[in-house]
Tab-separated table of C-alpha atoms in Angstrom:
chain	number	residue	atom	x	y	z
A	215	UNK	CA	249.760	128.625	94.116
A	216	UNK	CA	245.483	128.644	93.926
A	217	UNK	CA	244.266	124.739	95.393
A	218	UNK	CA	241.665	123.802	92.907
A	219	UNK	CA	243.693	124.368	89.536
A	220	UNK	CA	240.986	126.871	87.189
A	221	UNK	CA	240.567	124.011	84.113
A	222	UNK	CA	239.238	121.987	87.280
A	223	UNK	CA	237.143	125.053	88.396
A	224	UNK	CA	236.252	125.435	84.746
A	225	UNK	CA	235.371	122.316	84.233
A	226	UNK	CA	230.517	121.045	83.587
A	227	UNK	CA	230.298	117.057	85.096
A	228	UNK	CA	228.823	114.863	82.965
A	229	UNK	CA	224.824	115.091	84.209
A	230	UNK	CA	223.015	112.180	84.289
A	231	UNK	CA	219.520	112.077	83.811
A	232	UNK	CA	216.905	111.804	85.947
A	233	UNK	CA	216.142	108.219	88.228
A	234	UNK	CA	213.350	107.424	88.389
A	235	UNK	CA	213.005	107.034	92.348
A	236	UNK	CA	213.776	111.341	91.640
A	237	UNK	CA	211.410	111.207	89.920
A	238	UNK	CA	209.005	109.323	91.879
A	239	UNK	CA	209.508	111.409	94.758
A	240	UNK	CA	209.669	114.626	92.785
A	241	UNK	CA	205.900	114.283	91.735
A	242	UNK	CA	203.971	111.305	93.081
A	243	UNK	CA	203.795	109.441	90.769
A	244	UNK	CA	202.852	105.501	90.073
A	245	UNK	CA	204.544	104.800	86.878
A	246	UNK	CA	207.241	105.632	86.120
A	247	UNK	CA	209.155	104.434	82.379
A	248	UNK	CA	212.697	105.651	82.137
A	249	UNK	CA	213.789	106.117	78.132
A	250	UNK	CA	216.701	108.259	78.830
A	251	UNK	CA	219.771	106.323	79.644
A	252	UNK	CA	220.223	103.863	76.936
A	253	UNK	CA	219.541	101.000	79.285
A	254	UNK	CA	219.124	97.184	78.780
A	255	UNK	CA	214.693	97.368	79.237
A	256	UNK	CA	214.980	92.917	79.120
A	257	UNK	CA	217.613	93.143	82.306
A	258	UNK	CA	220.558	91.118	83.214
A	259	UNK	CA	221.572	87.590	81.991
A	260	UNK	CA	220.677	84.952	84.363
A	261	UNK	CA	223.859	82.974	83.632
A	262	UNK	CA	225.553	86.562	84.697
A	263	UNK	CA	223.135	87.391	88.003
A	264	UNK	CA	224.218	83.109	88.621
A	265	UNK	CA	227.973	84.821	88.671
A	266	UNK	CA	227.350	87.643	90.666
A	267	UNK	CA	225.416	85.800	93.394
A	268	UNK	CA	228.319	82.342	93.998
A	269	UNK	CA	230.694	85.333	93.526
A	270	UNK	CA	229.301	87.018	96.710
A	271	UNK	CA	230.983	84.659	98.891
A	272	UNK	CA	233.903	86.087	98.126
A	273	UNK	CA	234.047	89.704	98.091
A	274	UNK	CA	235.719	89.471	101.293
A	275	UNK	CA	238.677	88.609	99.226
A	276	UNK	CA	240.090	91.353	96.345
A	277	UNK	CA	239.311	90.874	92.861
A	278	UNK	CA	242.208	90.179	90.404
A	279	UNK	CA	244.134	92.373	90.352
A	280	UNK	CA	244.494	92.093	87.018
A	281	UNK	CA	241.385	90.519	85.457
A	282	UNK	CA	243.007	87.388	83.955
A	283	UNK	CA	239.896	85.397	83.313
A	284	UNK	CA	237.778	88.537	81.311
A	285	UNK	CA	240.348	89.381	79.677
A	286	UNK	CA	241.511	85.541	78.392
A	287	UNK	CA	237.736	85.122	77.597
A	288	UNK	CA	237.688	88.074	75.826
A	289	UNK	CA	240.684	87.194	73.650
A	290	UNK	CA	239.189	84.272	72.616
A	291	UNK	CA	235.867	85.677	71.635
A	292	UNK	CA	237.581	87.914	69.736
A	293	UNK	CA	241.414	86.333	68.717
A	294	UNK	CA	243.498	88.266	69.966
A	295	UNK	CA	246.222	87.785	72.308
A	296	UNK	CA	245.601	88.349	76.473
A	297	UNK	CA	248.594	91.561	76.012
A	298	UNK	CA	245.643	92.738	73.560
A	299	UNK	CA	243.171	93.077	76.216
A	300	UNK	CA	241.835	95.704	78.808
A	301	UNK	CA	239.770	96.642	81.386
A	302	UNK	CA	238.024	99.428	83.082
A	303	UNK	CA	235.248	100.512	85.140
A	304	UNK	CA	232.898	100.767	82.095
A	305	UNK	CA	234.458	102.904	78.704
A	306	UNK	CA	234.643	105.692	80.925
A	307	UNK	CA	237.348	104.179	83.508
A	308	UNK	CA	238.959	103.658	80.591
A	309	UNK	CA	239.337	106.840	78.803
A	310	UNK	CA	240.045	108.269	82.074
A	311	UNK	CA	242.938	105.877	81.997
A	312	UNK	CA	244.138	106.616	78.765
A	313	UNK	CA	244.710	110.020	80.213
A	314	UNK	CA	246.141	109.630	82.666
A	315	UNK	CA	248.926	107.118	80.153
A	316	UNK	CA	249.289	108.867	77.534
A	317	UNK	CA	248.866	112.917	77.883
A	318	UNK	CA	250.966	115.666	78.390
A	319	UNK	CA	250.092	119.064	78.823
A	320	UNK	CA	251.002	120.792	76.252
A	321	UNK	CA	249.078	118.192	74.056
A	322	UNK	CA	245.276	118.298	72.011
A	323	UNK	CA	242.446	116.404	72.128
A	324	UNK	CA	239.748	116.351	69.264
A	325	UNK	CA	236.947	115.496	69.192
A	326	UNK	CA	233.347	116.402	67.555
A	327	UNK	CA	230.563	118.852	68.796
A	328	UNK	CA	227.241	116.280	69.639
A	329	UNK	CA	229.277	113.181	70.569
A	330	UNK	CA	229.449	111.672	74.257
A	331	UNK	CA	230.556	114.200	77.021
A	332	UNK	CA	232.331	112.306	79.407
A	333	UNK	CA	235.787	111.915	76.822
A	334	UNK	CA	235.097	116.176	77.244
A	335	UNK	CA	235.152	116.192	80.663
A	336	UNK	CA	238.274	113.673	80.600
A	337	UNK	CA	240.716	115.583	78.427
A	338	UNK	CA	239.846	119.072	80.512
A	339	UNK	CA	240.291	117.368	83.707
A	340	UNK	CA	244.086	117.488	82.047
A	341	UNK	CA	243.612	120.735	81.371
A	342	UNK	CA	244.857	119.980	78.069
A	343	UNK	CA	243.560	122.422	74.782
A	344	UNK	CA	239.921	120.409	73.287
A	345	UNK	CA	239.478	120.875	68.966
A	346	UNK	CA	235.873	120.377	68.614
A	347	UNK	CA	234.361	120.539	65.030
A	348	UNK	CA	231.036	120.352	64.152
A	349	UNK	CA	228.703	117.196	62.475
A	350	UNK	CA	227.572	117.200	59.415
A	351	UNK	CA	224.460	116.169	59.451
A	352	UNK	CA	224.489	114.781	62.563
A	353	UNK	CA	227.780	112.391	62.091
A	354	UNK	CA	231.061	112.554	62.933
A	355	UNK	CA	232.666	114.910	59.906
A	356	UNK	CA	235.670	112.799	59.760
A	357	UNK	CA	237.093	115.065	57.411
A	358	UNK	CA	237.081	117.957	59.166
A	359	UNK	CA	238.552	116.705	62.022
A	360	UNK	CA	241.262	115.054	60.004
A	361	UNK	CA	241.850	118.341	58.576
A	362	UNK	CA	242.375	119.445	62.287
A	363	UNK	CA	245.267	117.586	62.930
A	364	UNK	CA	248.336	119.841	64.303
A	365	UNK	CA	251.844	118.735	65.785
A	366	UNK	CA	249.884	118.850	69.406
A	367	UNK	CA	247.359	116.143	68.570
A	368	UNK	CA	247.950	113.141	70.330
A	369	UNK	CA	244.781	111.623	70.906
A	370	UNK	CA	241.168	112.051	68.329
A	371	UNK	CA	238.214	109.662	70.299
A	372	UNK	CA	235.462	108.687	67.697
A	373	UNK	CA	232.403	107.145	68.953
A	374	UNK	CA	230.570	104.724	66.185
A	375	UNK	CA	227.978	104.933	66.456
A	376	UNK	CA	228.090	107.799	68.090
A	377	UNK	CA	226.056	108.857	71.054
A	378	UNK	CA	224.133	110.613	71.651
A	379	UNK	CA	222.204	111.132	67.740
A	380	UNK	CA	222.868	107.195	67.228
A	381	UNK	CA	224.299	107.714	63.327
A	382	UNK	CA	227.313	105.380	61.800
A	383	UNK	CA	230.343	106.687	59.338
A	384	UNK	CA	231.403	104.577	57.222
A	385	UNK	CA	234.088	101.985	56.082
A	386	UNK	CA	235.005	103.997	53.059
A	387	UNK	CA	235.625	107.548	54.866
A	388	UNK	CA	237.003	105.678	57.756
A	389	UNK	CA	239.655	103.997	55.439
A	390	UNK	CA	239.991	107.520	54.075
A	391	UNK	CA	240.615	109.080	57.780
A	392	UNK	CA	242.652	107.055	58.970
A	393	UNK	CA	245.101	107.224	55.699
A	394	UNK	CA	245.079	111.382	56.986
A	395	UNK	CA	246.016	110.414	60.573
A	396	UNK	CA	250.453	110.419	61.568
A	397	UNK	CA	251.057	107.052	63.449
A	398	UNK	CA	252.384	108.877	66.764
A	399	UNK	CA	248.152	109.907	67.243
A	400	UNK	CA	246.046	107.960	69.455
A	401	UNK	CA	242.863	107.168	67.788
A	402	UNK	CA	239.995	106.183	70.734
A	403	UNK	CA	237.712	104.393	69.208
A	404	UNK	CA	234.311	104.230	71.486
A	405	UNK	CA	231.886	101.234	70.099
A	406	UNK	CA	229.847	100.580	72.874
A	407	UNK	CA	227.215	100.086	70.677
A	408	UNK	CA	229.136	97.506	68.744
A	409	UNK	CA	226.675	94.660	68.865
A	410	UNK	CA	223.735	97.150	67.581
A	411	UNK	CA	225.534	97.960	64.283
A	412	UNK	CA	227.963	95.771	63.551
A	413	UNK	CA	226.019	94.108	60.785
A	414	UNK	CA	225.171	97.439	59.413
A	415	UNK	CA	227.157	96.505	55.567
A	416	UNK	CA	228.817	99.986	55.842
A	417	UNK	CA	229.630	99.800	60.139
A	418	UNK	CA	233.010	99.831	59.936
A	419	UNK	CA	234.208	96.884	62.419
A	420	UNK	CA	237.391	98.570	64.248
A	421	UNK	CA	239.039	94.506	65.197
A	422	UNK	CA	239.059	94.182	61.204
A	423	UNK	CA	241.910	96.571	61.476
A	424	UNK	CA	244.156	95.933	63.845
A	425	UNK	CA	246.522	99.058	63.840
A	426	UNK	CA	248.703	100.529	65.798
A	427	UNK	CA	247.435	103.538	66.926
A	428	UNK	CA	243.410	102.371	67.495
A	429	UNK	CA	241.996	101.964	71.040
A	430	UNK	CA	239.157	99.989	70.739
A	431	UNK	CA	236.535	100.418	73.150
A	432	UNK	CA	233.692	98.533	74.103
A	433	UNK	CA	231.136	97.661	77.129
A	434	UNK	CA	228.724	95.066	79.248
A	435	UNK	CA	226.335	98.384	79.969
A	436	UNK	CA	224.109	97.950	76.277
A	437	UNK	CA	223.852	94.754	75.192
A	438	UNK	CA	224.299	92.455	78.168
A	439	UNK	CA	222.752	94.887	81.039
A	440	UNK	CA	225.271	95.006	82.881
A	441	UNK	CA	225.567	99.135	83.652
A	442	UNK	CA	225.350	98.991	87.662
A	443	UNK	CA	228.314	96.998	87.613
A	444	UNK	CA	230.095	99.090	85.088
A	445	UNK	CA	232.394	96.547	83.340
A	446	UNK	CA	234.335	98.717	79.777
A	447	UNK	CA	237.569	96.762	77.933
A	448	UNK	CA	239.857	97.246	75.037
A	449	UNK	CA	241.260	96.090	72.099
A	450	UNK	CA	245.092	97.743	71.299
A	451	UNK	CA	248.510	96.866	70.996
A	452	UNK	CA	250.485	95.512	73.377
A	453	UNK	CA	252.229	97.893	73.856
A	454	UNK	CA	249.853	100.576	74.180
A	455	UNK	CA	248.059	97.770	76.893
A	456	UNK	CA	251.867	96.781	78.708
A	457	UNK	CA	251.445	100.764	79.494
A	458	UNK	CA	247.609	100.963	79.994
A	459	UNK	CA	248.003	98.075	83.117
A	460	UNK	CA	250.659	100.228	84.737
A	461	UNK	CA	248.816	102.844	85.586
A	462	UNK	CA	244.989	101.371	85.721
A	463	UNK	CA	244.046	100.737	89.979
A	464	UNK	CA	245.148	97.904	90.949
A	465	UNK	CA	241.742	96.145	91.956
A	466	UNK	CA	239.505	97.553	88.666
A	467	UNK	CA	237.005	96.450	87.708
A	468	UNK	CA	235.276	94.596	90.705
A	469	UNK	CA	234.614	90.642	91.550
A	470	UNK	CA	231.390	91.201	90.833
A	471	UNK	CA	231.506	93.037	87.817
A	472	UNK	CA	234.288	90.600	86.578
A	473	UNK	CA	232.623	87.553	86.852
A	474	UNK	CA	229.121	88.447	85.375
A	475	UNK	CA	230.992	89.858	82.554
A	476	UNK	CA	232.770	86.294	81.961
A	477	UNK	CA	229.224	85.069	82.187
A	478	UNK	CA	227.549	87.619	79.975
A	479	UNK	CA	229.658	86.412	77.259
A	480	UNK	CA	228.345	82.372	77.235
A	481	UNK	CA	225.003	83.922	77.212
A	482	UNK	CA	224.066	83.895	73.900
A	483	UNK	CA	220.089	84.091	73.813
A	484	UNK	CA	220.145	86.968	76.119
A	485	UNK	CA	221.859	88.327	73.557
A	486	UNK	CA	219.419	87.366	70.818
A	487	UNK	CA	216.241	88.508	72.875
A	488	UNK	CA	217.922	91.953	73.218
A	489	UNK	CA	218.594	92.278	70.069
A	490	UNK	CA	215.387	91.406	68.349
A	491	UNK	CA	213.376	93.641	71.410
A	492	UNK	CA	215.620	96.460	70.634
A	493	UNK	CA	214.726	96.056	66.284
A	494	UNK	CA	210.751	95.644	67.136
A	495	UNK	CA	211.122	98.549	69.383
A	496	UNK	CA	213.394	100.876	66.639
A	497	UNK	CA	210.589	99.906	64.122
A	498	UNK	CA	207.703	101.052	66.115
A	499	UNK	CA	209.708	104.070	67.209
A	500	UNK	CA	210.373	105.116	64.079
A	501	UNK	CA	206.167	104.630	62.521
A	502	UNK	CA	205.059	106.127	65.881
A	503	UNK	CA	207.638	109.450	64.762
A	504	UNK	CA	206.357	109.269	61.084
A	505	UNK	CA	202.771	109.468	62.260
A	506	UNK	CA	202.891	112.173	64.161
A	507	UNK	CA	205.275	114.213	61.919
A	508	UNK	CA	208.356	114.407	64.393
A	509	UNK	CA	211.866	114.576	62.323
A	510	UNK	CA	214.323	111.733	63.956
A	511	UNK	CA	217.729	110.018	62.648
A	512	UNK	CA	217.711	106.351	61.720
A	513	UNK	CA	219.642	105.245	64.813
A	514	UNK	CA	222.524	102.082	64.907
A	515	UNK	CA	222.097	102.429	68.766
A	516	UNK	CA	219.668	100.551	70.608
A	517	UNK	CA	217.911	104.399	71.775
A	518	UNK	CA	216.494	107.417	68.852
A	519	UNK	CA	217.168	110.768	68.372
A	520	UNK	CA	214.707	113.152	67.267
A	521	UNK	CA	214.924	116.470	66.117
A	522	UNK	CA	212.824	119.976	67.034
A	523	UNK	CA	212.826	123.524	65.126
A	524	UNK	CA	213.494	125.218	68.867
A	525	UNK	CA	215.164	124.299	71.983
A	526	UNK	CA	212.058	126.213	73.798
A	527	UNK	CA	210.347	123.263	72.475
A	528	UNK	CA	212.121	120.022	73.947
A	529	UNK	CA	212.267	121.974	76.741
A	530	UNK	CA	208.583	122.043	76.551
A	531	UNK	CA	207.826	118.880	75.500
A	532	UNK	CA	210.226	117.514	78.177
A	533	UNK	CA	208.663	118.406	81.040
A	534	UNK	CA	205.507	117.441	80.165
A	535	UNK	CA	206.452	114.174	79.406
A	536	UNK	CA	207.640	114.656	83.128
A	537	UNK	CA	204.628	114.972	84.439
A	538	UNK	CA	203.366	112.344	82.490
A	539	UNK	CA	205.610	109.597	83.983
A	540	UNK	CA	207.619	109.546	80.936
A	541	UNK	CA	211.382	110.335	81.174
A	542	UNK	CA	213.541	110.714	78.089
A	543	UNK	CA	216.517	113.264	78.186
A	544	UNK	CA	217.158	116.566	75.684
A	545	UNK	CA	220.631	117.053	74.107
A	546	UNK	CA	221.659	120.273	75.613
A	547	UNK	CA	224.787	118.942	77.482
A	548	UNK	CA	225.815	117.754	74.604
A	549	UNK	CA	225.703	120.390	72.216
A	550	UNK	CA	222.538	119.565	70.573
A	551	UNK	CA	219.824	121.841	72.450
A	552	UNK	CA	216.792	121.595	69.492
A	553	UNK	CA	216.652	117.399	70.464
A	554	UNK	CA	215.724	115.264	72.551
A	555	UNK	CA	217.040	110.724	72.944
A	556	UNK	CA	214.847	108.627	73.535
A	557	UNK	CA	216.167	104.906	74.171
A	558	UNK	CA	214.355	102.095	73.508
A	559	UNK	CA	212.404	99.864	76.025
A	560	UNK	CA	209.856	96.744	76.373
A	561	UNK	CA	206.676	96.534	74.347
A	562	UNK	CA	204.953	98.265	77.183
A	563	UNK	CA	207.086	100.970	77.306
A	564	UNK	CA	207.113	102.169	73.723
A	565	UNK	CA	202.968	102.048	74.356
A	566	UNK	CA	203.329	103.865	76.939
A	567	UNK	CA	205.440	106.523	75.485
A	568	UNK	CA	203.593	106.678	71.879
A	569	UNK	CA	200.502	107.215	74.459
A	570	UNK	CA	202.062	110.321	76.378
A	571	UNK	CA	203.793	111.840	73.333
A	572	UNK	CA	200.596	111.448	71.520
A	573	UNK	CA	198.967	113.726	74.277
A	574	UNK	CA	201.191	116.158	74.987
A	575	UNK	CA	202.447	117.186	71.304
């Protein structure tokens, strides 16, 4: 019997994009703009900062084991019972908890190529079979996913909007899909970019359906600017949540994350500032890509994905942009080797990127 299981040896971990510090060390550049990780360029909510500062004096104590105050605040905001709310270390932490709770070794999961890599990593870490369907026009093909359901299917993962393409599936597509999903199959609806998409008339807000076999995932990392403290949340039927609570890490999430999230939800001004910057920045990138003749995908997120003719072209542009002090994200690890993802930054960061992109093109 091997010490390390073969499926762990074969696992390819998620690799985040280069950091500003890493690029400074490598190239010795003084100005670097990072548009690779879909972070909030505005910064952090002042109310969240105040809450974390206040909580610093209590970090000698363990956090609330059930994140009661945060779960209560989320329950009130979304008009559900506290028993319907789960929190964790970002969406990834909750996905890991779902895998530990519901998957058996002979069961299968369905996802899509060109979608969030962390789900693949977590599913494969259990050694289960993962079925992947192809994107259709850079969008999740829900019909193809429904057709791959078998008696062994336990979990289907849907990111809407999808990362890294920024695209969505529509209300009608989801309604047609969910009719074909057996009640024994758990659907993870990852809505990490919900705040940027929910106003779109064709976007299906999963909280409007309240289906017993759907777990909605959302996060404070994007619109609320709390990526560094790792805080995500989910909604589901109380029976699903009760079983997730049995296996969650005892003191997850941490005290600072819990307090920051509660305060951030109260900061409507910060959220509106974030969404305004995103609207302006997205249109700026659209206009830029049209001007320089680069194909882009319509985005419902805080990033825009651009499409090139080959992986070689992507690698060349990526390396040239790095040398100019701009970090973007090539998407080979997501299964899209001919694409680059560009996060929407502050106006001056977008301008810097535009200048450098024109230069390297």
